[in-house]
Coordinates of N, CA and C in Angstrom, one line a residue:
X1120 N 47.5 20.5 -9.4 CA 47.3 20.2 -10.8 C 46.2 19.1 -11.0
X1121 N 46.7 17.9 -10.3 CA 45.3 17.4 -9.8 C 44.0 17.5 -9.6
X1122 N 43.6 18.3 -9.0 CA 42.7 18.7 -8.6 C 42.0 19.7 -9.9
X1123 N 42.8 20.4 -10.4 CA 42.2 21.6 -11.8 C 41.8 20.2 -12.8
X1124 N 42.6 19.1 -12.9 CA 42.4 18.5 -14.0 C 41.0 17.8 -13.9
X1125 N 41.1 17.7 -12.5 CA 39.4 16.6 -12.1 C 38.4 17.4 -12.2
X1126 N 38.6 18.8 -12.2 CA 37.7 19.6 -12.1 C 37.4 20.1 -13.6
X1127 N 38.3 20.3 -14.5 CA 38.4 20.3 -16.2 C 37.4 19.2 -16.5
X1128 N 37.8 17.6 -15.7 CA 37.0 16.7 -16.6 C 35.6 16.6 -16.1
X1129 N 35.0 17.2 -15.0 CA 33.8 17.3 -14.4 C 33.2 18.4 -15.0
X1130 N 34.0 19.4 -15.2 CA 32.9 20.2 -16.2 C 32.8 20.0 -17.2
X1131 N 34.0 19.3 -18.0 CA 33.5 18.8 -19.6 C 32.8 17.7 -19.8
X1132 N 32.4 16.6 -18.4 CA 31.3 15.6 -18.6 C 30.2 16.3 -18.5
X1133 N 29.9 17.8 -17.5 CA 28.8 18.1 -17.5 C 28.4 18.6 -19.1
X1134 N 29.0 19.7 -19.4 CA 29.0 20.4 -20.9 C 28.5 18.8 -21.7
X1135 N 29.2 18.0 -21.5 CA 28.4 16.6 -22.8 C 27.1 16.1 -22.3
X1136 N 27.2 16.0 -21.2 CA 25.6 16.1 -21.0 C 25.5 14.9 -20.4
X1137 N 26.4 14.4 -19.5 CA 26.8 13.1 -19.3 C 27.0 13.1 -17.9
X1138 N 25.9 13.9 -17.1 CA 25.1 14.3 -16.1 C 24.8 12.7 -15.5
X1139 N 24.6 13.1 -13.8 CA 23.7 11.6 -13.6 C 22.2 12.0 -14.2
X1140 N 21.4 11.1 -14.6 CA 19.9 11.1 -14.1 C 19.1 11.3 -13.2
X1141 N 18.3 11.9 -12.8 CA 17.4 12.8 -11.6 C 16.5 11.3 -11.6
X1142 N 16.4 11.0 -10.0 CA 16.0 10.1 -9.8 C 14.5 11.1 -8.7
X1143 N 13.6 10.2 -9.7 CA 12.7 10.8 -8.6 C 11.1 10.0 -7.5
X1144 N 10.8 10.2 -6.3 CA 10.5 9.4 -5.5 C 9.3 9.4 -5.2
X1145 N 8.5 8.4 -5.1 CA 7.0 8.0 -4.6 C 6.7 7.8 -3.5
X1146 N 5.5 7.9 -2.8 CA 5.4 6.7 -1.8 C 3.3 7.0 -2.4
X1147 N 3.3 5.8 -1.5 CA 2.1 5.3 -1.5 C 0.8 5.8 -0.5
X1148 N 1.6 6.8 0.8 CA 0.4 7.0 1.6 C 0.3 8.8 1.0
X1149 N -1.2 8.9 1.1 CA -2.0 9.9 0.5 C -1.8 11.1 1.5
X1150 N -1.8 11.8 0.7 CA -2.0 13.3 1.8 C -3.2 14.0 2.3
X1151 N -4.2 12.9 1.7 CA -5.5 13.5 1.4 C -5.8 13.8 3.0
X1152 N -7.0 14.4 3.6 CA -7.3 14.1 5.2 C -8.1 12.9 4.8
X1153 N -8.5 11.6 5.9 CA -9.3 11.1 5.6 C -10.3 11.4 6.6
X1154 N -11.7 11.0 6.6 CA -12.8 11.3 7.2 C -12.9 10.1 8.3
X1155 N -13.4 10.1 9.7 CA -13.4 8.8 10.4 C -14.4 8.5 11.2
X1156 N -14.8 7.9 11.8 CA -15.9 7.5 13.1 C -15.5 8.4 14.1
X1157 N -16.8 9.2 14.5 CA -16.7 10.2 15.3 C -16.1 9.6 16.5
X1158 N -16.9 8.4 17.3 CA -16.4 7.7 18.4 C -16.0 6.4 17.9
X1159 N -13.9 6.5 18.9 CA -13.4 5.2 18.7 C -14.4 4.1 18.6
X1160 N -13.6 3.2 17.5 CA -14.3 1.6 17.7 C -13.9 1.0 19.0
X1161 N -14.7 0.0 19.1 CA -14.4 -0.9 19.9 C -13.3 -1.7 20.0
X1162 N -12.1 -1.7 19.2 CA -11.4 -2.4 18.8 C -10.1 -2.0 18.1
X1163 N -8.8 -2.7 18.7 CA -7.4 -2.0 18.3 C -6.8 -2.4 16.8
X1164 N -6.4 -2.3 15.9 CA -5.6 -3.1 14.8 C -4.3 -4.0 15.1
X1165 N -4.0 -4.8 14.8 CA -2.4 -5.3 14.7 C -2.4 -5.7 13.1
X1166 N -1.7 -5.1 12.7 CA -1.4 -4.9 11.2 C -0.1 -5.4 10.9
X1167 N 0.1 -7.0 10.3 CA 1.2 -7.2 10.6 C 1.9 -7.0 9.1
X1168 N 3.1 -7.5 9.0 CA 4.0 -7.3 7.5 C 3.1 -7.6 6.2
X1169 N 3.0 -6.7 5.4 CA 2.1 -6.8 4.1 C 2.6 -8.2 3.5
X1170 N 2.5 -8.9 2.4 CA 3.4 -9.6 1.6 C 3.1 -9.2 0.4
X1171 N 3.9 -9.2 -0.4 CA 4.3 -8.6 -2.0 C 4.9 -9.7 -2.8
X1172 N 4.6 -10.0 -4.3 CA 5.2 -10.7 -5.0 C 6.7 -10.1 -5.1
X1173 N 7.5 -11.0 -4.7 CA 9.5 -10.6 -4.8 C 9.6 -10.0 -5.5
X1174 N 9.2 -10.1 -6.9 CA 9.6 -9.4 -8.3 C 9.5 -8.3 -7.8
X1175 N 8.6 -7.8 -7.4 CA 7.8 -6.4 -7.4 C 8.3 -5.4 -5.8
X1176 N 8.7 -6.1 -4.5 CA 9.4 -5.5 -3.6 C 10.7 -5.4 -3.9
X1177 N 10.8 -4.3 -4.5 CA 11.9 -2.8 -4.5 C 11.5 -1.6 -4.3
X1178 N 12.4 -0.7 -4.5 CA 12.0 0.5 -4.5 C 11.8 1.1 -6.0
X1179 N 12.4 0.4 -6.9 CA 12.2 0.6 -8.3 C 10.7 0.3 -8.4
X1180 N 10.1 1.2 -9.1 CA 8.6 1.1 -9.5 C 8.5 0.4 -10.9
X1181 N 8.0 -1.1 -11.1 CA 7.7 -1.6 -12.1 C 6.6 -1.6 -12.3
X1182 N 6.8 -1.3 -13.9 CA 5.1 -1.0 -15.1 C 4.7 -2.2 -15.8
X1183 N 3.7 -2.2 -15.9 CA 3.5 -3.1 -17.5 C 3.5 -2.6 -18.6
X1184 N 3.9 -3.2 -19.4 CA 4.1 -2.3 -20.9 C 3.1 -3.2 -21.9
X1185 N 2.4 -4.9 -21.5 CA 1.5 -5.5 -22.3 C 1.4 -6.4 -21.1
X1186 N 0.3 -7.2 -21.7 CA 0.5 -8.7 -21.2 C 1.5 -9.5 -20.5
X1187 N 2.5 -9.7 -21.4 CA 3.4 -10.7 -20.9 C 4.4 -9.9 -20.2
X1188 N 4.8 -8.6 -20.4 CA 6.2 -8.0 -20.4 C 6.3 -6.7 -19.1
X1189 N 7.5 -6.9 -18.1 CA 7.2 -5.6 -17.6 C 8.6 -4.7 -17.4
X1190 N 8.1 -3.8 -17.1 CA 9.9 -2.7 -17.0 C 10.3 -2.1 -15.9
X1191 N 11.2 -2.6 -15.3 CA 11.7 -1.3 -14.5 C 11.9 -0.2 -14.9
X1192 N 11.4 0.9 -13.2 CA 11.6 1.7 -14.2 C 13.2 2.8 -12.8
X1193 N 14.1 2.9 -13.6 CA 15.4 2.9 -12.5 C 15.3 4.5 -12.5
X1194 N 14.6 5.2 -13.2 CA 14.4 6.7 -12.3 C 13.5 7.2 -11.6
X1195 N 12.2 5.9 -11.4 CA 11.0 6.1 -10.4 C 10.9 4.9 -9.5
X1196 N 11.3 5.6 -8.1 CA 11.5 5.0 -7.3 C 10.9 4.8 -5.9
X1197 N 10.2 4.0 -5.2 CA 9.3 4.4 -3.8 C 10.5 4.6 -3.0
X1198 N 9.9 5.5 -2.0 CA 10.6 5.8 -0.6 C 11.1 4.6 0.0
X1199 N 10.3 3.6 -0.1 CA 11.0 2.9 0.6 C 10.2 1.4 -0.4
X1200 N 10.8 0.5 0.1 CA 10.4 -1.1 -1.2 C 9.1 -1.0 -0.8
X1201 N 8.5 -1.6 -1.8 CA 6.8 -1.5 -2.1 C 6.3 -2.1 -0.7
X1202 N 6.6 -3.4 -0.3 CA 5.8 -4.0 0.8 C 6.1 -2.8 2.0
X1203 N 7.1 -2.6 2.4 CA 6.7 -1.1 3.5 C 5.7 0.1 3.0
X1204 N 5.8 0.0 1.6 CA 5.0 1.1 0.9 C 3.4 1.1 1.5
X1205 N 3.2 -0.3 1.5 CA 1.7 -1.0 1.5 C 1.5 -0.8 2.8
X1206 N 2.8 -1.3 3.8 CA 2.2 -1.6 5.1 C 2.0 0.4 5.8
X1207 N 3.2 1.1 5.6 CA 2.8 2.5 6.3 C 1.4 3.2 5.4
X1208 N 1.2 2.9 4.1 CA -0.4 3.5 3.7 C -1.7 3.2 4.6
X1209 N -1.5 1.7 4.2 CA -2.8 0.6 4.8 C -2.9 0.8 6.5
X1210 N -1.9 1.1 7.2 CA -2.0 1.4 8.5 C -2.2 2.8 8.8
X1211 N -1.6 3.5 8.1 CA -2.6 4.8 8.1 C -3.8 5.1 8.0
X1212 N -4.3 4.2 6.3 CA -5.3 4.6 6.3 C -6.4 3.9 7.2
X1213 N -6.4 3.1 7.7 CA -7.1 2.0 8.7 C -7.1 2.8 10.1
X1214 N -5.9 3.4 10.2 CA -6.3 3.9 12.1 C -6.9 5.4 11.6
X1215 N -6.7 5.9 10.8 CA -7.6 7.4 10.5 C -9.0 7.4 10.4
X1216 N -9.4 6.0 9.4 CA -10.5 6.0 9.2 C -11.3 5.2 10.4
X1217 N -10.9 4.3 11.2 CA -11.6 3.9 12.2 C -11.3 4.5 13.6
X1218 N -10.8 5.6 13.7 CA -10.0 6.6 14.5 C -9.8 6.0 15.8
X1219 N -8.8 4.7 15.5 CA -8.4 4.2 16.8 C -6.9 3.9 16.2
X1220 N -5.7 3.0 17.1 CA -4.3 2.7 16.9 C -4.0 1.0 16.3
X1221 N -2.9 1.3 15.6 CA -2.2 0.0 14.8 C -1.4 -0.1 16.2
X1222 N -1.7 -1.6 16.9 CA -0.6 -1.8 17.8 C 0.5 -2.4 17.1
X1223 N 0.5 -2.6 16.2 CA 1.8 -3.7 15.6 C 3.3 -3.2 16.1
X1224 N 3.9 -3.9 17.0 CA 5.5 -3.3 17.7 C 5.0 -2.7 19.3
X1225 N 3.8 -2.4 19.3 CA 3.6 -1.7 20.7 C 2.7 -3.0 22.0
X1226 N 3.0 -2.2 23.1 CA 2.5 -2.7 23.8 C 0.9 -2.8 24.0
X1227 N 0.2 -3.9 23.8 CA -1.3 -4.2 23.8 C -2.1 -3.2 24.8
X1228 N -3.3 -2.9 24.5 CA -4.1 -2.3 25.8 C -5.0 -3.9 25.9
X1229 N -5.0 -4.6 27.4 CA -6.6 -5.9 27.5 C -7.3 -5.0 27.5
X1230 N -8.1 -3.9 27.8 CA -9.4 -3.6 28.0 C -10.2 -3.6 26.3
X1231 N -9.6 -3.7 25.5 CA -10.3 -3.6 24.5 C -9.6 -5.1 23.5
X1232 N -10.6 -5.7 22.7 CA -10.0 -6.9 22.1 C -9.1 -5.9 20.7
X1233 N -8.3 -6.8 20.1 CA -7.3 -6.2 19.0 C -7.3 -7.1 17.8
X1234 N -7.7 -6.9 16.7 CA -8.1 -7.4 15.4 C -6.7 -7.5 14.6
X1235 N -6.4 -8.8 14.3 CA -4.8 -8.9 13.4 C -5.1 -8.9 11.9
X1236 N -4.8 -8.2 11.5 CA -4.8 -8.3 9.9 C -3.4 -8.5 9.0
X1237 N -4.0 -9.7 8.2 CA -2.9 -10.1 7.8 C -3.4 -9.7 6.1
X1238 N -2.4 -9.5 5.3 CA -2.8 -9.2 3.9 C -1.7 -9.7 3.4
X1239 N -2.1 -10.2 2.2 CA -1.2 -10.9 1.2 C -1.6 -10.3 -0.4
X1240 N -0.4 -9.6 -1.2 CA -0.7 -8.8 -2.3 C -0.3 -9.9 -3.4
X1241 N -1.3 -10.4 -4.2 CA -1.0 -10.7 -5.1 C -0.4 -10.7 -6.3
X1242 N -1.0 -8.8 -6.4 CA -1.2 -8.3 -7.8 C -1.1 -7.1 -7.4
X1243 N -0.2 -6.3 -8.1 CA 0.2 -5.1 -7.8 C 0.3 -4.3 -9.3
X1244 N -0.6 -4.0 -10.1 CA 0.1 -4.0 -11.9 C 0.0 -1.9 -11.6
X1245 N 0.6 -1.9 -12.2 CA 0.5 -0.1 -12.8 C 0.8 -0.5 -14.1
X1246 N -0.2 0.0 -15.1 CA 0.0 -0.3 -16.3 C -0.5 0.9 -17.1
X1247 N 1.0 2.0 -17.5 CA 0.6 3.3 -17.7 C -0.6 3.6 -18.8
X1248 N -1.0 4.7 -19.4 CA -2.5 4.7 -20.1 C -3.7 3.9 -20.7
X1249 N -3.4 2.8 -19.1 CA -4.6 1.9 -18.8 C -5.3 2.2 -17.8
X1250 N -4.4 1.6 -16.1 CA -5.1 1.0 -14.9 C -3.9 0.6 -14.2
X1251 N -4.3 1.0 -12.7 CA -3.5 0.4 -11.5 C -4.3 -0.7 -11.2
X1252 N -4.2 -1.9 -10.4 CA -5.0 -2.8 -10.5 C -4.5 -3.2 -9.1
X1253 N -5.2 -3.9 -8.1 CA -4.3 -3.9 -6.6 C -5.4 -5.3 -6.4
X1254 N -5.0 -6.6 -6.4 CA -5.8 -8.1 -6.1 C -5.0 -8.4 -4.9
X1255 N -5.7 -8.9 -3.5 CA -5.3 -9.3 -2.6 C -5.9 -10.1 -1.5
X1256 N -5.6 -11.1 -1.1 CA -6.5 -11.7 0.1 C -6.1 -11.1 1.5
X1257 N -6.8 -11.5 2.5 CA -6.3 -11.0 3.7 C -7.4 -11.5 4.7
X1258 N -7.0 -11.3 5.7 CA -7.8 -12.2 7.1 C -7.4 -11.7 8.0
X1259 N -8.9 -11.3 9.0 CA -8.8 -11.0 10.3 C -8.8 -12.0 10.9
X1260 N -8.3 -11.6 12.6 CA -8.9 -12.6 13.8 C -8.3 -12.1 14.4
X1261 N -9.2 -12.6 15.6 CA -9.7 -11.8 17.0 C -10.0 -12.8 18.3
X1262 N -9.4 -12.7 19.2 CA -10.2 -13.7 20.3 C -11.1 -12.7 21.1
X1263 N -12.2 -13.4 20.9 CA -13.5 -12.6 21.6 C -14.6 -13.2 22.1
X1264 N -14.7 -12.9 23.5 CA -15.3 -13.6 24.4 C -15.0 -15.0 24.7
X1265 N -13.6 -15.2 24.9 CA -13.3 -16.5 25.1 C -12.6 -17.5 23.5
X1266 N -13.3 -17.0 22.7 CA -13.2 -17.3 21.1 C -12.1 -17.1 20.3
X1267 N -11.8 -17.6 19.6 CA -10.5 -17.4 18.5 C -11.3 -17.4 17.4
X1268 N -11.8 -16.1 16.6 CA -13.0 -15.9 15.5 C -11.8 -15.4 14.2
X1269 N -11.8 -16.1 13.2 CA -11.5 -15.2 11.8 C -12.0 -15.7 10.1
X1270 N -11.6 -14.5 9.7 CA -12.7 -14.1 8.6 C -11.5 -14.2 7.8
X1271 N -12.0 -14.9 6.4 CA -11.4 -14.6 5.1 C -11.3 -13.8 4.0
X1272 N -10.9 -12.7 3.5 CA -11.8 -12.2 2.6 C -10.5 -11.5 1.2
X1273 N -11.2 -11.1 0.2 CA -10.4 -11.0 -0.9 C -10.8 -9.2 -1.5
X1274 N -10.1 -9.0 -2.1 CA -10.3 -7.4 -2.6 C -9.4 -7.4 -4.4
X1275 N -10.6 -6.9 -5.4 CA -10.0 -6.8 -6.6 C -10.3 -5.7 -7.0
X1276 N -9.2 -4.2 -6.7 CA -9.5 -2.9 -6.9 C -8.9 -2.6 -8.4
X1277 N -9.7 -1.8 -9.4 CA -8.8 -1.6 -10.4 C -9.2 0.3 -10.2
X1278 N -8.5 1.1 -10.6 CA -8.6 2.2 -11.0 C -8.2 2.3 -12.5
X1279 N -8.7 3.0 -13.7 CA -8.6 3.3 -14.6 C -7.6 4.4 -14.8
X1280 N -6.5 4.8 -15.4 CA -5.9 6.1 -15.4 C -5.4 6.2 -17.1
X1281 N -5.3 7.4 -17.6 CA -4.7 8.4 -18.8 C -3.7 8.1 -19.2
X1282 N -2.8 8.6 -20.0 CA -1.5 9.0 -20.6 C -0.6 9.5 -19.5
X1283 N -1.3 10.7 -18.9 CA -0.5 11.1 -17.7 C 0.5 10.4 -16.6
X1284 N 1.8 10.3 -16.8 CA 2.3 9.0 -15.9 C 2.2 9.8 -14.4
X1285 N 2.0 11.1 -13.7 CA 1.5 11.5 -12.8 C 0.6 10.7 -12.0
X1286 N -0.6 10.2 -13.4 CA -1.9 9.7 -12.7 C -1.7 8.3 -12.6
X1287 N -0.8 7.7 -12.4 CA -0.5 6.6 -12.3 C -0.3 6.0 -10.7
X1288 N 0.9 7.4 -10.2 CA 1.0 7.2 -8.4 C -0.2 7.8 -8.3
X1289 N -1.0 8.6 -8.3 CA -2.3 9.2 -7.9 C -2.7 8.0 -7.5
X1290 N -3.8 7.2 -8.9 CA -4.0 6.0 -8.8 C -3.7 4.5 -7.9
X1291 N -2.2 4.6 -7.8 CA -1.5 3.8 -6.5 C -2.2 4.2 -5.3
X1292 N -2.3 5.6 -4.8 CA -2.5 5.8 -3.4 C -4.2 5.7 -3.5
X1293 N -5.0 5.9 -4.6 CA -6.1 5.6 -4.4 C -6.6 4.4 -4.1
X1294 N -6.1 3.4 -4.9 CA -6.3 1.9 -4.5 C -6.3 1.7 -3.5
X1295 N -4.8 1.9 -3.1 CA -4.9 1.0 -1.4 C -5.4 1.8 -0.1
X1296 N -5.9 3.2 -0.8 CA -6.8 3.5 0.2 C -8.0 3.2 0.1
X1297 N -8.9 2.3 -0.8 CA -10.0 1.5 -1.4 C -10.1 0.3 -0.2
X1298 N -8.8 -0.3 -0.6 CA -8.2 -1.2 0.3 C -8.4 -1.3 1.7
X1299 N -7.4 -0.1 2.2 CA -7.8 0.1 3.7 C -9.5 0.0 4.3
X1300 N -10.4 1.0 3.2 CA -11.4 1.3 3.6 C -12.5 0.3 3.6
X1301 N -12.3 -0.5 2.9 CA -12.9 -2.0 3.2 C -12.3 -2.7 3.8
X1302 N -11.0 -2.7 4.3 CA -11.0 -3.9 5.4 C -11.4 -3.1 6.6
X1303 N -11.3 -1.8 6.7 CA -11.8 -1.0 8.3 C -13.1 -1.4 8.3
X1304 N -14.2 -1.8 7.0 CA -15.7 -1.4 7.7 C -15.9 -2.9 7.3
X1305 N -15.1 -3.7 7.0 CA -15.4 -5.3 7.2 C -15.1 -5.5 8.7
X1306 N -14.0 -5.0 8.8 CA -13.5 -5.1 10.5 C -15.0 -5.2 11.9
X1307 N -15.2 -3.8 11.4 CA -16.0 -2.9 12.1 C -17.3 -3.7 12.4
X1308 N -18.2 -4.0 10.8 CA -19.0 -4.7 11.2 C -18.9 -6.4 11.9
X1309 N -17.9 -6.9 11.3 CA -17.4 -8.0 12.0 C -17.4 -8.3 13.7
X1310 N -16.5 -7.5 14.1 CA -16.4 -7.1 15.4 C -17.6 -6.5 16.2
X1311 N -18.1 -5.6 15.8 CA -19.4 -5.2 16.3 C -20.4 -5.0 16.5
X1312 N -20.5 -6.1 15.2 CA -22.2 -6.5 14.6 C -22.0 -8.0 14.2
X1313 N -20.9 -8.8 14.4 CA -21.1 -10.0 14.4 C -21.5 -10.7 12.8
X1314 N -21.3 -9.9 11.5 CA -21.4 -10.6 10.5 C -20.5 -10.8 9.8
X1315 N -20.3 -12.1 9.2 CA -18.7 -12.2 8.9 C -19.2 -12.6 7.1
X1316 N -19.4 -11.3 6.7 CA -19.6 -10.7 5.2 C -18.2 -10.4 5.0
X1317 N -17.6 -10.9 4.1 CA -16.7 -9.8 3.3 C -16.8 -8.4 2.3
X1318 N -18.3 -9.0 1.4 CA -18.2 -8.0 0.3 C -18.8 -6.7 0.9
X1319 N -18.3 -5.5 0.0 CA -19.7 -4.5 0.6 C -20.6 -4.2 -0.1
X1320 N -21.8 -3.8 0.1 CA -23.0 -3.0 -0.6 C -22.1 -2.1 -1.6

C-alpha cells in the first residue's frame, strides 16, 4: 500500500506540473576543427591552472542583466566550474593551433625548451542581447639558452551577440578561442623570433 500511495503522489505531482526543472549543460571548448602550423614549433606549453574571479567559478553560468546587477542562472550550467572550463578550452585550443603538447601533469621532454603560461581572468561578463566580453592578463616564461626570459601581456576580447540566448555560449567559445590564438602566436613569435610584442597586427 505503500508503495501504490508513493506512486499515486508521484503521478499527481507530475499531472501538477511540479516536475523537476531540466537542467541544461555547456562547456566552453569548441567543436570547431582548428587550423595549425604545418611543422611542430619549437617549443612545448605548460599551461598551468587558469584563475577566475570566485564569484564567477561554478558551474552555474552567471549573466549580466545591467551594470551593477548579475544573475544566476540555476538551469544553465558548465560541465564543469568555469576555471576548468577556461583551462581544458585554452589548452586545446593552444596545442591544436601550434600543433605541438600541453605538458602540464606530464613528464617534460629537455630536448625542446617549454613555455609556462600563466593566465589570470579578470572579466568574464555574458551579458545576454549585448556581448560576451573575456579581459585577462597572462605571462609567459621560458629558460632559454641559459636565460630565465618572460613576457607580460593583456587581452580585451569582446564579441557582440543577439536576443538569441544560444548565441551567448557560441560567443563564450569564440572568445577564448580569440584568446588561445593570440597567446599561441605571441608565444611563437617570442620564442622563435625573439620579439617580446604583445599586441598583434
Amino acid at each position: 500500500m505503500k508503495v501504490i500511495s508513493s506512486l499515486i503522489l508521484c503521478i499527481t505531482s507530475v499531472l501538477a506540473g511540479c516536475t523537476s526543472p531540466h537542467v541544461r549543460y555547456h562547456t566552453l571548448v569548441s567543436s570547431d576543427p582548428v587550423s595549425h602550423m604545418v611543422a611542430p614549433p619549437e617549443f612545448a606549453i605548460d599551461l598551468l591552472p587558469v584563475g577566475v574571479p570566485a564569484q564567477l567559478d561554478t558551474q552555474q553560468v552567471v549573466v549580466r542583466q545591467s551594470n551593477s546587477r548579475m544573475v544566476v542562472l540555476d538551469n544553465d550550467r558548465w560541465v564543469s566550474p568555469l576555471g576548468d572550463e577556461l583551462q581544458n578550452a585554452l589548452s586545446l585550443g593552444m596545442t591544436q593551433q601550434l600543433n605541438t603538447v600541453d605538458v602540464a601533469g606530464l613528464a617534460q621532454d629537455n630536448s625542446k625548451p617549454v613555455v609556462r603560461v600563466l593566465i589570470q581572468v579578470r572579466r568574464f561578463d555574458n551579458w545576454p542581447g549585448n556581448a560576451v566580453s573575456l579581459y585577462a592578463e597572462w605571462s609567459l616564461s621560458v629558460q632559454q639558452e641559459g636565460k630565465n626570459r618572460r613576457l607580460v601581456c593583456r587581452s580585451n576580447i569582446t564579441q557582440p551577440i543577439g536576443e538569441d540566448p544560444a548565441q551567448m555560449f557560441r560567443a563564450g567559445q569564440q572568445v577564448v578561442t580569440s584568446l588561445s590564438n593570440q597567446i599561441g602566436q605571441v608565444a611563437t613569435d617570442w620564442v622563435t623570433k625573439g620579439k617580446d610584442v604583445c599586441h598583434l597586427n
